[in-house]
Each structure stands twice: as structure tokens, then as C-alpha cells.
Short mmCIF file of C-alpha atoms in Angstrom, two decimals:
data_model
loop_
_atom_site.label_atom_id
_atom_site.label_comp_id
_atom_site.label_asym_id
_atom_site.label_seq_id
_atom_site.Cartn_x
_atom_site.Cartn_y
_atom_site.Cartn_z
CA MET A 1 -0.09 -0.10 0.09
CA PHE A 2 2.79 2.35 0.85
CA GLN A 3 6.23 2.74 -0.94
CA SER A 4 8.15 3.18 2.18
CA LYS A 5 7.86 3.73 5.91
CA LYS A 6 8.43 7.46 5.43
CA ASP A 7 5.20 7.47 3.25
CA TYR A 8 3.41 5.86 6.15
CA VAL A 9 4.68 8.40 8.30
CA PHE A 10 3.34 11.10 6.33
CA VAL A 11 -0.01 9.82 5.79
CA ILE A 12 -0.28 9.56 9.74
CA LEU A 13 1.12 13.15 10.16
CA SER A 14 -1.23 14.49 7.77
CA GLY A 15 -4.11 12.64 8.93
CA ILE A 16 -3.71 14.13 12.45
CA PHE A 17 -2.78 17.74 10.92
CA ILE A 18 -5.88 17.92 8.57
CA THR A 19 -8.30 16.47 11.35
CA ASN A 20 -7.36 19.06 14.10
CA ALA A 21 -7.06 21.85 11.64
CA VAL A 22 -10.49 21.14 10.24
CA VAL A 23 -11.97 20.71 13.95
CA ALA A 24 -10.30 23.97 14.98
CA GLU A 25 -12.22 25.96 12.02
CA LEU A 26 -15.82 24.50 12.77
CA ILE A 27 -15.83 25.19 16.48
CA GLY A 28 -14.12 28.48 16.21
CA GLY A 29 -17.15 30.59 16.20
CA LYS A 30 -17.42 29.94 19.98
CA LEU A 31 -15.76 32.55 22.33
CA ILE A 32 -14.72 31.68 25.81
CA GLN A 33 -13.72 33.70 28.80
CA ILE A 34 -10.71 33.20 30.97
CA GLY A 35 -10.71 35.89 33.71
CA PRO A 36 -11.22 39.05 32.08
CA PHE A 37 -9.97 37.75 28.85
CA VAL A 38 -11.96 36.38 25.82
CA MET A 39 -10.60 34.06 23.14
CA SER A 40 -11.97 31.61 20.56
CA ILE A 41 -12.48 27.86 21.60
CA GLY A 42 -10.88 27.00 18.18
CA ILE A 43 -7.43 27.34 19.95
CA LEU A 44 -7.71 24.05 21.70
CA PRO A 45 -6.77 21.93 18.81
CA TRP A 46 -4.05 24.06 17.64
CA PRO A 47 -1.24 22.48 19.89
CA ILE A 48 -1.53 19.24 17.67
CA VAL A 49 -1.24 21.21 14.56
CA PHE A 50 1.81 22.96 15.72
CA LEU A 51 3.38 19.69 16.71
CA THR A 52 2.39 17.79 13.34
CA THR A 53 3.67 20.94 11.24
CA ASP A 54 7.05 21.00 12.93
CA LEU A 55 7.44 17.26 12.43
CA ILE A 56 6.29 17.35 8.91
CA ASN A 57 8.66 20.28 8.25
CA GLU A 58 11.41 18.39 9.69
CA TYR A 59 11.12 15.22 7.50
CA PHE A 60 9.20 16.13 4.56
CA GLY A 61 10.47 19.89 3.98
CA GLU A 62 8.84 23.04 2.91
CA LYS A 63 7.36 21.63 -0.19
CA GLY A 64 5.47 19.12 1.93
CA VAL A 65 4.01 21.48 4.17
CA ARG A 66 3.06 24.00 1.83
CA LYS A 67 1.34 21.48 -0.39
CA LEU A 68 -0.44 19.75 2.86
CA SER A 69 -1.70 23.37 3.65
CA PHE A 70 -3.17 24.04 0.39
CA ILE A 71 -4.90 20.59 0.74
CA THR A 72 -6.18 21.23 4.02
CA ALA A 73 -7.45 24.86 3.01
CA GLY A 74 -9.42 23.20 0.43
CA LEU A 75 -10.73 20.48 2.67
CA ILE A 76 -11.92 23.22 5.39
CA SER A 77 -13.77 24.91 2.53
CA TYR A 78 -15.52 21.79 1.59
CA ALA A 79 -16.44 21.05 5.25
CA PHE A 80 -18.26 24.49 5.29
CA LEU A 81 -19.91 23.83 1.79
CA VAL A 82 -21.22 20.61 3.19
CA LEU A 83 -22.39 22.53 6.31
CA PHE A 84 -24.21 25.25 4.17
CA LEU A 85 -26.18 22.48 2.28
CA ALA A 86 -26.79 20.76 5.50
CA ILE A 87 -28.33 24.09 6.85
CA ALA A 88 -30.31 24.31 3.84
CA VAL A 89 -32.12 21.07 3.97
CA PRO A 90 -34.89 21.28 6.76
CA ALA A 91 -34.98 18.93 9.77
CA ALA A 92 -37.79 16.31 10.25
CA LYS A 93 -40.22 18.24 12.54
CA GLY A 94 -41.02 16.39 15.42
CA ILE A 95 -38.59 13.45 14.62
CA SER A 96 -35.20 15.01 14.68
CA PRO A 97 -33.41 15.60 17.85
CA VAL A 98 -32.01 18.46 16.65
CA ASP A 99 -34.18 21.22 14.92
CA ASP A 100 -33.06 24.00 12.33
CA ASN A 101 -32.61 26.67 14.87
CA GLN A 102 -30.27 24.71 16.94
CA PHE A 103 -28.26 23.36 13.92
CA GLN A 104 -28.04 26.98 12.46
CA ALA A 105 -26.76 28.30 16.05
CA VAL A 106 -23.80 25.59 16.15
CA PHE A 107 -22.81 25.17 12.41
CA GLY A 108 -24.29 28.35 10.87
CA GLN A 109 -20.87 30.44 10.99
CA SER A 110 -21.07 33.63 9.02
CA MET A 111 -19.16 34.05 5.68
CA TRP A 112 -16.89 36.32 7.60
CA ILE A 113 -15.67 33.73 10.11
CA ILE A 114 -14.99 31.38 7.26
CA VAL A 115 -12.88 33.86 5.26
CA GLY A 116 -11.07 34.94 8.38
CA SER A 117 -10.30 31.31 9.19
CA ILE A 118 -9.07 29.99 5.79
CA THR A 119 -7.27 33.04 5.38
CA ALA A 120 -5.57 33.09 8.79
CA PHE A 121 -4.80 29.23 8.48
CA LEU A 122 -3.00 29.81 5.05
CA VAL A 123 -0.95 32.86 5.97
CA SER A 124 0.07 31.50 9.28
CA GLN A 125 1.09 28.07 7.75
CA LEU A 126 3.10 29.67 4.89
CA ILE A 127 5.04 32.01 7.24
CA ASP A 128 5.52 29.04 9.62
CA VAL A 129 7.38 27.02 7.04
CA THR A 130 9.35 29.95 5.68
CA VAL A 131 10.74 30.97 9.34
CA PHE A 132 11.42 27.17 10.04
CA HIS A 133 13.48 26.69 7.13
CA TYR A 134 15.11 29.97 7.29
CA VAL A 135 16.29 29.29 10.70
CA LYS A 136 17.44 25.44 9.85
CA LYS A 137 19.62 26.96 7.11
CA LYS A 138 21.24 29.33 9.38
CA ILE A 139 21.83 26.90 12.40
CA GLY A 140 21.71 23.54 10.59
CA ASP A 141 20.03 20.36 12.12
CA THR A 142 20.85 21.32 15.83
CA LYS A 143 18.73 23.16 18.09
CA ILE A 144 15.18 21.90 16.99
CA TRP A 145 13.46 23.88 19.75
CA LEU A 146 14.59 27.16 18.18
CA ARG A 147 13.33 26.61 14.69
CA THR A 148 10.12 25.14 16.02
CA THR A 149 9.41 27.64 18.59
CA GLY A 150 10.79 30.65 16.45
CA SER A 151 8.32 29.68 13.65
CA THR A 152 5.49 29.39 15.95
CA VAL A 153 6.07 32.67 17.56
CA ILE A 154 5.92 34.86 14.39
CA SER A 155 3.46 32.97 12.59
CA GLN A 156 0.71 32.65 15.50
CA LEU A 157 1.28 36.42 16.14
CA ILE A 158 -0.26 37.07 12.44
CA ASP A 159 -2.91 34.16 12.65
CA SER A 160 -4.30 35.47 16.07
CA PHE A 161 -4.99 38.96 14.60
CA ILE A 162 -6.18 37.84 11.16
CA VAL A 163 -8.83 35.45 12.11
CA LEU A 164 -10.00 37.74 14.82
CA GLY A 165 -9.77 40.95 12.47
CA ILE A 166 -11.70 39.34 9.61
CA ALA A 167 -14.23 37.14 11.61
CA PHE A 168 -15.14 39.59 14.33
CA TRP A 169 -13.79 43.04 14.14
CA LEU A 170 -14.50 44.00 10.58
CA PRO A 171 -18.03 42.96 10.58
CA GLY A 172 -18.73 45.01 13.66
CA LYS A 173 -19.37 41.93 16.06
CA MET A 174 -16.15 43.05 18.28
CA ASP A 175 -15.13 46.38 19.15
CA PHE A 176 -11.37 47.08 18.84
CA LYS A 177 -10.57 47.07 22.47
CA THR A 178 -11.83 43.42 22.70
CA PHE A 179 -10.56 42.70 19.37
CA LEU A 180 -6.91 43.55 20.77
CA SER A 181 -7.41 41.79 23.97
CA SER A 182 -8.75 38.56 22.44
CA ALA A 183 -5.83 38.38 19.79
CA LEU A 184 -3.22 38.96 22.34
CA THR A 185 -5.02 36.46 24.89
CA GLY A 186 -5.11 33.87 22.01
CA TYR A 187 -1.52 34.60 21.00
CA THR A 188 -0.27 34.27 24.41
CA PHE A 189 -1.94 31.12 25.12
CA LYS A 190 -0.60 29.51 21.94
CA LEU A 191 2.85 30.74 22.68
CA CYS A 192 3.03 29.17 26.11
CA VAL A 193 1.61 25.82 24.61
CA ALA A 194 4.35 25.98 21.70
CA VAL A 195 6.88 26.19 24.56
CA LEU A 196 5.43 23.39 26.67
CA LEU A 197 5.04 21.25 23.52
CA THR A 198 8.90 21.44 23.04
CA PRO A 199 9.80 18.15 24.91
CA LEU A 200 6.84 16.30 22.75
CA ILE A 201 8.72 17.69 19.57
CA TYR A 202 11.89 15.94 20.54
CA LEU A 203 10.01 12.78 21.59
CA GLY A 204 8.06 12.76 18.04
CA HIS A 205 11.24 13.49 16.45
CA ASP A 206 13.22 10.58 17.97
CA LEU A 207 10.24 8.13 17.56
CA ILE A 208 10.16 8.95 13.79
CA LYS A 209 13.87 8.69 13.46
CA LYS A 210 13.84 5.36 15.11
CA TYR A 211 10.81 4.10 13.16
CA LEU A 212 12.69 5.12 10.00
CA ASN A 213 16.03 3.36 11.25
CA GLU A 214 17.73 6.56 10.88
CA LYS A 215 20.90 7.70 12.59
CA LYS A 216 20.17 9.49 15.72
CA GLU A 217 20.77 13.32 15.70
CA LYS A 218 23.36 14.64 17.95
#
């Protein structure tokens, strides 16, 4: 079925990446409050996206991540299209446990949210892969933590402002003060998680190297 062990690893990482990216976009319309701060619940699956992005970057290069990012953006668009069609079909009255209003409230995200989500995803992923490989070219294969955390720090700063700006601030659903606070809160959360995930990056890197029977990096 697969030509090599590396193909198998790519399929697994891609599946994890795509699943978490799509889920994050679908639940992104819900805002939660942490103390005085507000952020999107869509942030929750992103740590796994960070992890798989860095591992794919490491083993399959810049082209691999770019292609996967465009494919994922297309699948996210497809998911929203299916949801729009599902919303258009009326529920069976008195039979369906979920009526049209409930379904609309959960899945009927506005076009602004969809555009913001897809734009932020693509821009942040392309920036992430560019920074990752720029740092790798400068320092070589050592200091994995530097290129993984460094790329996340820059890409997610931009992502946090794009998605909330297009989805909530531009259409007037959120004032500028709340937008700024929410974007910074979300960014801080993602930055902290990226740092905490560093040991898992090394663990994933080591497991893949052993599976592929590669010489362990010094």
C-alpha cells in the first residue's frame, strides 16, 4: 500500500494535521472567557497542529508543508460547503433531535468567520514553514527547539490577529479593544503551549527517526 515507511509516517502526520485543523475551524465561532479575557475555543486543537507541522517540516521539507496546507484549506472549504448544504435541508419536524435553529446556531458560521479562518490558516502556515526553514538553514540540524518555537512565535502572532480581525472586528461583532485583547490572549495561550510542547517535539522526532531506522541526531 505504501512505498516506504516514510510514506506511512507522512500519511499519519497528515491525517492528524488535517483532522485538528478542520475541527479547529468548525468550533472557532464559539468564544470563551478566561478571567477578564476572551478567546476562541478553536484554539484548543492548535497545539496538535503545531506539533505535526513541525514534524512534517522536519522530515518532508518546505514543499511537503506547503502542499499539505493548501490541501487542508481546500478540505476546510469543503467542510463549510457541506455544512451550508446541511443547513439548507430542513429537519424532520417532531422527529429530529436537533431542530433547524439549533443546527444553525452551532454550525451556521458567517461568511466572515469562514474567510477569516481560511485566510489566517493559510497565511500562518506559509509563514511558519518559511521561518522554520530559514532558521534551519542558518543553524543546521541542531537546536530543534529554536526553529520550532521561533516559527510558531511569528506565524501565530499574525494568525491571531487575522482570524479575529476578519471574523469579528471587521463585521462589527467585536469592538477594537475586545479584538486587541482577544488576539493577544489567544496568542499568549498559543505561545505558552508551543513552549510546553517542546519536549513532545523531541519525543516525536526521536520516535520517527527510530521507526525510519535513521542515525540519531546529535
